[in-house]
GROMACS .gro file of C-alpha atoms in nm:
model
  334
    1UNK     CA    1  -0.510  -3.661   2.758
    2UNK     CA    2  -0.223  -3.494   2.895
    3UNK     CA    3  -0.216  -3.278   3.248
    4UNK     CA    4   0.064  -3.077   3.431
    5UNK     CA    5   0.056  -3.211   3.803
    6UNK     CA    6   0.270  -3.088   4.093
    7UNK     CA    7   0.379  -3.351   4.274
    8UNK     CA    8   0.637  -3.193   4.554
    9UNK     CA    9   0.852  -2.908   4.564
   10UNK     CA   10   1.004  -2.877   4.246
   11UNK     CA   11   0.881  -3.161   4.103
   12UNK     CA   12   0.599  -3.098   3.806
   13UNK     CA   13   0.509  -3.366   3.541
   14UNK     CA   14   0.350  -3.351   3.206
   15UNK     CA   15   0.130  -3.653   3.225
   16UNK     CA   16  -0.111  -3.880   3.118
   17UNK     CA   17  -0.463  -3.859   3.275
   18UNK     CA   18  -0.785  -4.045   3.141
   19UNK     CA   19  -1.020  -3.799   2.968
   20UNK     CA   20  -1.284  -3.653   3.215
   21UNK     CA   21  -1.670  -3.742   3.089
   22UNK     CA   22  -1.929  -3.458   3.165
   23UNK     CA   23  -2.203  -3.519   3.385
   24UNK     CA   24  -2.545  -3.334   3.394
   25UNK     CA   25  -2.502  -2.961   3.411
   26UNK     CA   26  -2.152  -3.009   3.356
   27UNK     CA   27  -1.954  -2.917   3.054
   28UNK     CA   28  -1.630  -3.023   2.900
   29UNK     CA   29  -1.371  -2.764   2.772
   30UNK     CA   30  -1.052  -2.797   2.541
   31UNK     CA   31  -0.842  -2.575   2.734
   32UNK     CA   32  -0.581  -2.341   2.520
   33UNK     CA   33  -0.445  -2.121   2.801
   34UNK     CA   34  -0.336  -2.087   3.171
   35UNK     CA   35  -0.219  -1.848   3.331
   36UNK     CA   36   0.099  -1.899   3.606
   37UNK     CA   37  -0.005  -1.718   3.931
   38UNK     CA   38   0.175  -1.677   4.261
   39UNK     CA   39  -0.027  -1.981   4.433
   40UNK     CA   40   0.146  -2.193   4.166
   41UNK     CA   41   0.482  -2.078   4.189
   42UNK     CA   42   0.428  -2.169   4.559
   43UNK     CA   43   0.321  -2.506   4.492
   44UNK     CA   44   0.590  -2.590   4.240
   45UNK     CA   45   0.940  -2.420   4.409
   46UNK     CA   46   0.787  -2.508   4.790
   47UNK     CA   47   0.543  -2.792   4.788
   48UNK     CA   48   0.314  -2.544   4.985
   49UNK     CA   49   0.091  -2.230   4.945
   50UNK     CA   50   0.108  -2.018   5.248
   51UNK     CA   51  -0.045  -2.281   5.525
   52UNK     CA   52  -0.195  -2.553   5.202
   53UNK     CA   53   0.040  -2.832   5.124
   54UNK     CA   54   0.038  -3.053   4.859
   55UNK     CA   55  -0.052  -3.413   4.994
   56UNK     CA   56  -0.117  -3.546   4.639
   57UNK     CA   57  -0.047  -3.430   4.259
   58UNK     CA   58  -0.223  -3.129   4.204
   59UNK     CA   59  -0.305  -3.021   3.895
   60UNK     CA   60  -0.240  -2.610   3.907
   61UNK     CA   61  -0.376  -2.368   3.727
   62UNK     CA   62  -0.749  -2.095   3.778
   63UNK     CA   63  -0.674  -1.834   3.542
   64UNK     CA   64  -0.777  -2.002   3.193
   65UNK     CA   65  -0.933  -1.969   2.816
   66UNK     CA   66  -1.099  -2.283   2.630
   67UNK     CA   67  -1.310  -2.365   2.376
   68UNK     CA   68  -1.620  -2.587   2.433
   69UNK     CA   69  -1.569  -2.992   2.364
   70UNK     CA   70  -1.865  -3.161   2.445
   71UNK     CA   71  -2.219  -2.976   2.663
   72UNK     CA   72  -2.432  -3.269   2.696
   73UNK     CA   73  -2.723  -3.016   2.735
   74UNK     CA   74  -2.666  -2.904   2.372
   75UNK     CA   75  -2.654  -2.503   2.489
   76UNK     CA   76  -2.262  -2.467   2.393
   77UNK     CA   77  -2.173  -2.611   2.063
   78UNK     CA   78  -1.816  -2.714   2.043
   79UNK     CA   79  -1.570  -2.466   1.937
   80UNK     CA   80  -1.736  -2.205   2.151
   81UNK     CA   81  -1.475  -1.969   2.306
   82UNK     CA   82  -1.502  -1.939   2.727
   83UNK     CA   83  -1.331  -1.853   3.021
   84UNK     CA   84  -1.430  -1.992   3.364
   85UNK     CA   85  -1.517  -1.875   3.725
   86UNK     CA   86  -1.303  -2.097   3.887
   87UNK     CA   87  -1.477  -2.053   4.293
   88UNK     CA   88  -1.726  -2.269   4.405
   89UNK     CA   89  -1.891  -2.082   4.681
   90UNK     CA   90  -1.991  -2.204   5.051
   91UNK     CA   91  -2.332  -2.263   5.180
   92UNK     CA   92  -2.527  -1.918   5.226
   93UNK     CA   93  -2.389  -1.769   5.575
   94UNK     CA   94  -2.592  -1.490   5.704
   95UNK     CA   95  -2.464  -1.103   5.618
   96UNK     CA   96  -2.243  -1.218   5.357
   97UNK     CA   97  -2.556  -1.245   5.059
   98UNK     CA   98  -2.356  -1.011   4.890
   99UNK     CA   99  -1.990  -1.154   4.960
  100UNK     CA  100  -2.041  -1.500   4.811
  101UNK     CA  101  -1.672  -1.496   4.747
  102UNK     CA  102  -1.637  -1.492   5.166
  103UNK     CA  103  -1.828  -1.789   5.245
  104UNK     CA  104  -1.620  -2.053   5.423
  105UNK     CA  105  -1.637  -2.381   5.251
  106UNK     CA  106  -1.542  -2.318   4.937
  107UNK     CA  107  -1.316  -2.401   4.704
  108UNK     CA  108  -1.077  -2.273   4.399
  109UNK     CA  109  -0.933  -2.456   4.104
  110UNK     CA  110  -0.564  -2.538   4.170
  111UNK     CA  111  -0.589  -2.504   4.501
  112UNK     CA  112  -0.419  -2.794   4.807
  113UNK     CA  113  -0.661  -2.555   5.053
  114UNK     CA  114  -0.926  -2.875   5.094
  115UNK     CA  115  -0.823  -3.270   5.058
  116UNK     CA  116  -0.900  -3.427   4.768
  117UNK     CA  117  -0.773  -3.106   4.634
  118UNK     CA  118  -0.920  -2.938   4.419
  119UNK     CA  119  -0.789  -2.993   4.022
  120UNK     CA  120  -0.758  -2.718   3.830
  121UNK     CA  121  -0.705  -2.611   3.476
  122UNK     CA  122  -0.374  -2.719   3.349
  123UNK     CA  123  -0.458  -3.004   3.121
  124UNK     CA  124  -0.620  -3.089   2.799
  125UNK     CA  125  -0.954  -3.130   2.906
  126UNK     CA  126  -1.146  -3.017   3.155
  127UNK     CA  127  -1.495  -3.053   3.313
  128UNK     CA  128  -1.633  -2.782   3.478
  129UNK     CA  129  -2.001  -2.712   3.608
  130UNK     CA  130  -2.173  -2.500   3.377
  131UNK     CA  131  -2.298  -2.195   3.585
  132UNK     CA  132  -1.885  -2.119   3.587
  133UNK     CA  133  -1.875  -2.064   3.211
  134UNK     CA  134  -1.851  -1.699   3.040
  135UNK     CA  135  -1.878  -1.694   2.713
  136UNK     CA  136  -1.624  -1.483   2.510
  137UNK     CA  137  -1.693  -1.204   2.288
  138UNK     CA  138  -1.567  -1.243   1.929
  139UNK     CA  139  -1.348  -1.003   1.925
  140UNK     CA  140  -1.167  -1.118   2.248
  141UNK     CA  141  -0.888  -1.358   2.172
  142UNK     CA  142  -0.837  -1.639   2.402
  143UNK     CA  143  -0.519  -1.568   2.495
  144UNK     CA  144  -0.625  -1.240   2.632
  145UNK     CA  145  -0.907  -1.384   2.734
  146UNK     CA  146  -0.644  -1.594   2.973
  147UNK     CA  147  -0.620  -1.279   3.150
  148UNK     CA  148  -0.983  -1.251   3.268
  149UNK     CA  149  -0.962  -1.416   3.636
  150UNK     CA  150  -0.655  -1.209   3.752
  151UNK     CA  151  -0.853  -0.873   3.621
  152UNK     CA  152  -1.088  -0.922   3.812
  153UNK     CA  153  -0.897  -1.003   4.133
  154UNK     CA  154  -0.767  -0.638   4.030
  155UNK     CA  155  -1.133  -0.449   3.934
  156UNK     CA  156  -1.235  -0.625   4.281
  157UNK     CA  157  -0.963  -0.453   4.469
  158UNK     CA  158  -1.003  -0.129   4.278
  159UNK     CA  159  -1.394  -0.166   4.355
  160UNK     CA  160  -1.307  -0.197   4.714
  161UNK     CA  161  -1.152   0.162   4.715
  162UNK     CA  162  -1.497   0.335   4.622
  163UNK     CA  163  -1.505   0.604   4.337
  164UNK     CA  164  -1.146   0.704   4.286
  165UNK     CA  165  -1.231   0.902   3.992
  166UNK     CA  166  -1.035   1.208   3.997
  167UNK     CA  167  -0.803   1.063   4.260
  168UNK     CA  168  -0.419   1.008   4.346
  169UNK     CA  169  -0.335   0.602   4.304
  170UNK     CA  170  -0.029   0.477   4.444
  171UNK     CA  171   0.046   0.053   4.351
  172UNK     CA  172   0.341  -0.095   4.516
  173UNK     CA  173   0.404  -0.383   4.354
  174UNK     CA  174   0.442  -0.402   3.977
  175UNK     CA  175   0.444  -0.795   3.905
  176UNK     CA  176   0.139  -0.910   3.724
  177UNK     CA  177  -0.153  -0.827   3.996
  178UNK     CA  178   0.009  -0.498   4.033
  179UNK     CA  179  -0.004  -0.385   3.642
  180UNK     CA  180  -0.374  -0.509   3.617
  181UNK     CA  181  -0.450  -0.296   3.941
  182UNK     CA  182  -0.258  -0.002   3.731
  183UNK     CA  183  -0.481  -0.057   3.460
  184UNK     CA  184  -0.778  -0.098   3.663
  185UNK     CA  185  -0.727   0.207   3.818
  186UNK     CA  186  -0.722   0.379   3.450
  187UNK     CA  187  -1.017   0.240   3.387
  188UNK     CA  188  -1.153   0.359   3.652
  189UNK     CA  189  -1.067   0.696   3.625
  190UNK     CA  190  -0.796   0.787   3.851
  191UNK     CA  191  -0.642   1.092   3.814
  192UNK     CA  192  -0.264   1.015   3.883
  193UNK     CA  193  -0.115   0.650   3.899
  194UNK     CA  194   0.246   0.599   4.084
  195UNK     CA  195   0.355   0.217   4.065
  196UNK     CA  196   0.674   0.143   4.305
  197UNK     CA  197   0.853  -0.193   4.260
  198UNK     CA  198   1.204  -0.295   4.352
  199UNK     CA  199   1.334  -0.382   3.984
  200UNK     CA  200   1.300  -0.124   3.662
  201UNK     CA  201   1.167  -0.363   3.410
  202UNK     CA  202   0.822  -0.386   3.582
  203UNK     CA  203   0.827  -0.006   3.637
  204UNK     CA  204   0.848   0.028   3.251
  205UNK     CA  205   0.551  -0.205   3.186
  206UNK     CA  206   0.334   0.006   3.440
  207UNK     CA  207   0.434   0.318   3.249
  208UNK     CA  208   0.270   0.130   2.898
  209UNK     CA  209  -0.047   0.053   3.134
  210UNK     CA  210  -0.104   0.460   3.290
  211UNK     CA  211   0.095   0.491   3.569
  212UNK     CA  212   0.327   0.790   3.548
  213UNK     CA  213   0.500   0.833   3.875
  214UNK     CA  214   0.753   0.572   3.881
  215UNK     CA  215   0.939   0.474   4.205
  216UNK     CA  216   1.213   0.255   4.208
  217UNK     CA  217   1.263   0.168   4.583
  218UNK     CA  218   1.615   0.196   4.698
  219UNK     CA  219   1.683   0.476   4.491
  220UNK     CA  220   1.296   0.683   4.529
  221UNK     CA  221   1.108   0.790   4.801
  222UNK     CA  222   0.735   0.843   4.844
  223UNK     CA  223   0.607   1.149   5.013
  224UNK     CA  224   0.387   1.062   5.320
  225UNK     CA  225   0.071   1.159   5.236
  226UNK     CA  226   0.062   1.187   4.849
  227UNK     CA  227  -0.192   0.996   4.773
  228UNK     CA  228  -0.524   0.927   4.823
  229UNK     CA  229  -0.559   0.549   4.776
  230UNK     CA  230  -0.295   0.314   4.813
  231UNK     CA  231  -0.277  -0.059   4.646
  232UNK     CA  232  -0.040  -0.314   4.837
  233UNK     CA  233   0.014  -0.537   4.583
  234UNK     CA  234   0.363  -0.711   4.669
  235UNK     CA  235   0.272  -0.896   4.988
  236UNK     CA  236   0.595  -0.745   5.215
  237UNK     CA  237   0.513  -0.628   5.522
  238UNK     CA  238   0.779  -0.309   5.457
  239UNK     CA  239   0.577  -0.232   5.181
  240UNK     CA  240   0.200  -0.238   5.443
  241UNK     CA  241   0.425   0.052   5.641
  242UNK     CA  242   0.516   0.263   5.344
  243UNK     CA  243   0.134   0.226   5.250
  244UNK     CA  244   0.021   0.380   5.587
  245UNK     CA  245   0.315   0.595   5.549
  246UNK     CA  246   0.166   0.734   5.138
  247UNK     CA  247  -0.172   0.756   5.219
  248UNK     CA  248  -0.331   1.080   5.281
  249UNK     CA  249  -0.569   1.198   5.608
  250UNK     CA  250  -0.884   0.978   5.575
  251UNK     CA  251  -0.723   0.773   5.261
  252UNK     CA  252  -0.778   0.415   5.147
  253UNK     CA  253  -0.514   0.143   5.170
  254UNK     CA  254  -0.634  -0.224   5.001
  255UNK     CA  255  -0.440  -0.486   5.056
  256UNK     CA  256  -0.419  -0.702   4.742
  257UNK     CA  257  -0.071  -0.859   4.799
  258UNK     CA  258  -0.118  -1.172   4.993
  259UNK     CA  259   0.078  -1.181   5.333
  260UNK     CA  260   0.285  -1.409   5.544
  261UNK     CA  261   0.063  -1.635   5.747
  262UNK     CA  262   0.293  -1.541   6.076
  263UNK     CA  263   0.336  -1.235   6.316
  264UNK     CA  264   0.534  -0.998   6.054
  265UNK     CA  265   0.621  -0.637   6.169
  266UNK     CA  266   0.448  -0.343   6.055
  267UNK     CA  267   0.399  -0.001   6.179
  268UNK     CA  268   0.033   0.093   6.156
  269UNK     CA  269   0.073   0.419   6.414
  270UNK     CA  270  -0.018   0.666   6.182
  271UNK     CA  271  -0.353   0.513   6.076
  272UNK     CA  272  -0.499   0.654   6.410
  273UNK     CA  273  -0.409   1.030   6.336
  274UNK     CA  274  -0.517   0.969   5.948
  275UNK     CA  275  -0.801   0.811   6.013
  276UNK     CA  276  -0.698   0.607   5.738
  277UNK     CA  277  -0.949   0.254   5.621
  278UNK     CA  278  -0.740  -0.049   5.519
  279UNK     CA  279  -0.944  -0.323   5.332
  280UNK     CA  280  -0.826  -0.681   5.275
  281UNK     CA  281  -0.901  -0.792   4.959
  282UNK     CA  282  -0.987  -1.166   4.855
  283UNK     CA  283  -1.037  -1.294   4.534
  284UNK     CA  284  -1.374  -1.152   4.313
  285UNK     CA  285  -1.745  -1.235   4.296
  286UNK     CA  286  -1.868  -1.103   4.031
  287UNK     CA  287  -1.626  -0.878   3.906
  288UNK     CA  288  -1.501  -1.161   3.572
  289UNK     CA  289  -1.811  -1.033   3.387
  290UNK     CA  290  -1.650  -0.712   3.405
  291UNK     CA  291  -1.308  -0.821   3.349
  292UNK     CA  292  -1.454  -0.989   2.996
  293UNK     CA  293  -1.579  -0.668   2.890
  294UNK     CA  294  -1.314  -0.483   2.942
  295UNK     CA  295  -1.041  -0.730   2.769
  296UNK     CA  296  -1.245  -0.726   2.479
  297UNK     CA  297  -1.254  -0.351   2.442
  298UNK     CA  298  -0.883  -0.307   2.355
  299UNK     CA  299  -0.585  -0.480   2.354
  300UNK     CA  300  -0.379  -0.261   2.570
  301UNK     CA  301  -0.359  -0.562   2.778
  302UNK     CA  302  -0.142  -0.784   2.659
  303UNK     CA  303   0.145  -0.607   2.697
  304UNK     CA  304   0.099  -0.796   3.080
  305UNK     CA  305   0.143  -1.108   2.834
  306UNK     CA  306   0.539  -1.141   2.846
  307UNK     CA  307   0.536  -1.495   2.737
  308UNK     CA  308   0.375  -1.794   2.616
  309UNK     CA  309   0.507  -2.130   2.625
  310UNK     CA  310   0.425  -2.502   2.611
  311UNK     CA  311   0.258  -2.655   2.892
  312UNK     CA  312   0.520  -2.916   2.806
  313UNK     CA  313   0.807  -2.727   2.933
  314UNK     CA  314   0.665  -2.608   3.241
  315UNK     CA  315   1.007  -2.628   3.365
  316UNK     CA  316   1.134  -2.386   3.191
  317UNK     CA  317   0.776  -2.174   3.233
  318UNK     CA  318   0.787  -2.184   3.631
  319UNK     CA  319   1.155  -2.043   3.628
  320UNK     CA  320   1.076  -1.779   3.410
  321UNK     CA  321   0.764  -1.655   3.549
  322UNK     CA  322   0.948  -1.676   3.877
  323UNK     CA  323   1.181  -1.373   3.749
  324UNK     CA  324   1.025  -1.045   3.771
  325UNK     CA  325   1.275  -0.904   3.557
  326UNK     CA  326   1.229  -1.170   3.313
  327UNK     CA  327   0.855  -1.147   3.285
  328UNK     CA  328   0.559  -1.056   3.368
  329UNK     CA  329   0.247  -1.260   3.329
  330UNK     CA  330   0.370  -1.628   3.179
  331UNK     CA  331   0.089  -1.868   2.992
  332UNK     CA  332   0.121  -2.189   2.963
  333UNK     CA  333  -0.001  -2.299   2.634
  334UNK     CA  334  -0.197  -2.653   2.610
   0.00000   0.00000   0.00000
């Protein structure tokens, strides 16, 4: 079979692997899509993920659609369409029963966080356990169905904020995360949505998902207090002060965007006189079920699809998803 593999900064390969056999409660999947997230652009253009380096070839890739190949147990029959839950969760830890997703000792497809690393879904065939499977809807097409494991990461986050029914929603950040947050938000019910980014063409794809303030930073501003929960969905630590700066008196900040692993400088002083609750947010436990559900209900989103392209020319794939102006979410298509 064939598998993309990162091995060094700038250096990916479409090459061949053996075909992986299925063990017992394990099931093997013809993968059709993969999603590019940040984590793999960091692999590919720096050889590292924040403090994870790559210290062998790494196969990227966690957000994913497949059909069944081969379920020894006979439960799947081949040709059935699936997505995966790519964590595998640490051993139960005391207060987190609830937060499997927080357990230490886990581990994520496409990830150089443990060594071996852990493989993940970029390649004709893969073997996963089969507690990680979901089942698709028929209605769902798999390359929407790509989408499922970065909805969630944005249904967690929105989750995280409480009921915001009724409520003012402020995203910074428009790249991918960002316009799933949007539309989680909708879905939610939020009252008003206001994306900010630093580039127009994502602004105009949060428009088609229900935001309607638009803030183009450099040329906008954002009230303080105008809104009631913030989403930090860019990562910049600017962007963490003009959160504190948005949210109104007792408000919710969630911090989606994944930061610098060094001292960066933000100004958190008004969070004492608001009284304000910032929550990091990390990855999803349960919330792909959800995510399914709501891909198959309409397909408003895949306008977040800006392209698909062969896994073959992941070259070309990497330095367009790269572009924010250029795209938005990029598949890779195996």
């Amino acid at each position: 079979m064939k598998a993309l593999a990162i091995h060094g900064k700038e250096d990916i390969r479409w090459e061949d692997r053996p075909l992986p056999e299925p063990g017992e409660g394990e099931v093997r999947l013809r993968v059709r899509f993969v999603g590019i997230c940040g984590s793999d652009l960091h692999y590919y253009f720096h050889g590292v993920n924040g403090e994870y380096a790559i210290k062998e070839p790494l196969i990227p890739g966690h957000e994913l659609s497949a059909v069944v190949d081969l379920d020894p147990s006979g439960r799947l029959e081949p040709g059935t369409p699936v997505t995966v839950h790519p964590a595998r969760y640490g051993a139960p830890v005391p207060g987190l029963e609830d937060h499997p997703h927080l357990r230490p000792g886990g581990d994520y497809f496409g990830s150089a966080a443990t060594t071996p690393h852990r493989q993940g879904g970029a390649a004709e065939y893969l073997v996963v356990e089969d507690h990680m499977i979901r089942v698709l809807p028929e209605a769902l097409p798999l390359e929407r169905a790509a989408l499922a494991e970065p909805l969630a990461v944005a249904l967690h986050a929105v989750n995280l904020a409480g009921d915001i029914t009724g409520t003012r929603v402020l995203v910074i950040g428009a790249g991918p995360i960002g316009l799933l947050v949007v539309a989680a938000a909708a879905h939610a019910g939020a009252a008003v949505i206001g994306a900010s980014d630093v580039r127009t063409e994502p602004l105009d794809r949060a428009a088609a998902l229900g935001a309607s303030e638009l803030v183009l930073v450099g040329r906008d501003t954002i009230a303080d207090e105008s809104y009631d929960v913030v989403f930090e969905c860019s990562g910049v630590a600017v962007s963490l002060t003009q959160s504190v700066r948005a949210a109104r008196r007792t408000g919710t900040i969630v911090q989606v965007g994944m930061l610098a692993n060094a001292e960066i400088g933000v100004n958190l002083a008004p969070m004492l006189a608001k009284e304000l609750t910032l929550r990091g947010a990390f990855r999803f436990s349960t919330e792909i079920d959800d995510a399914v559900a709501m891909l198959a209900e309409s397909d408003a989103l895949d306008a977040v699809v800006s392209h698909t392209i062969e896994a073959s020319r992941a070259v070309e794939a990497f330095t367009i998803a790269r572009d924010s102006s250029a795209s938005a979410k990029v598949l890779l298509e195996l």
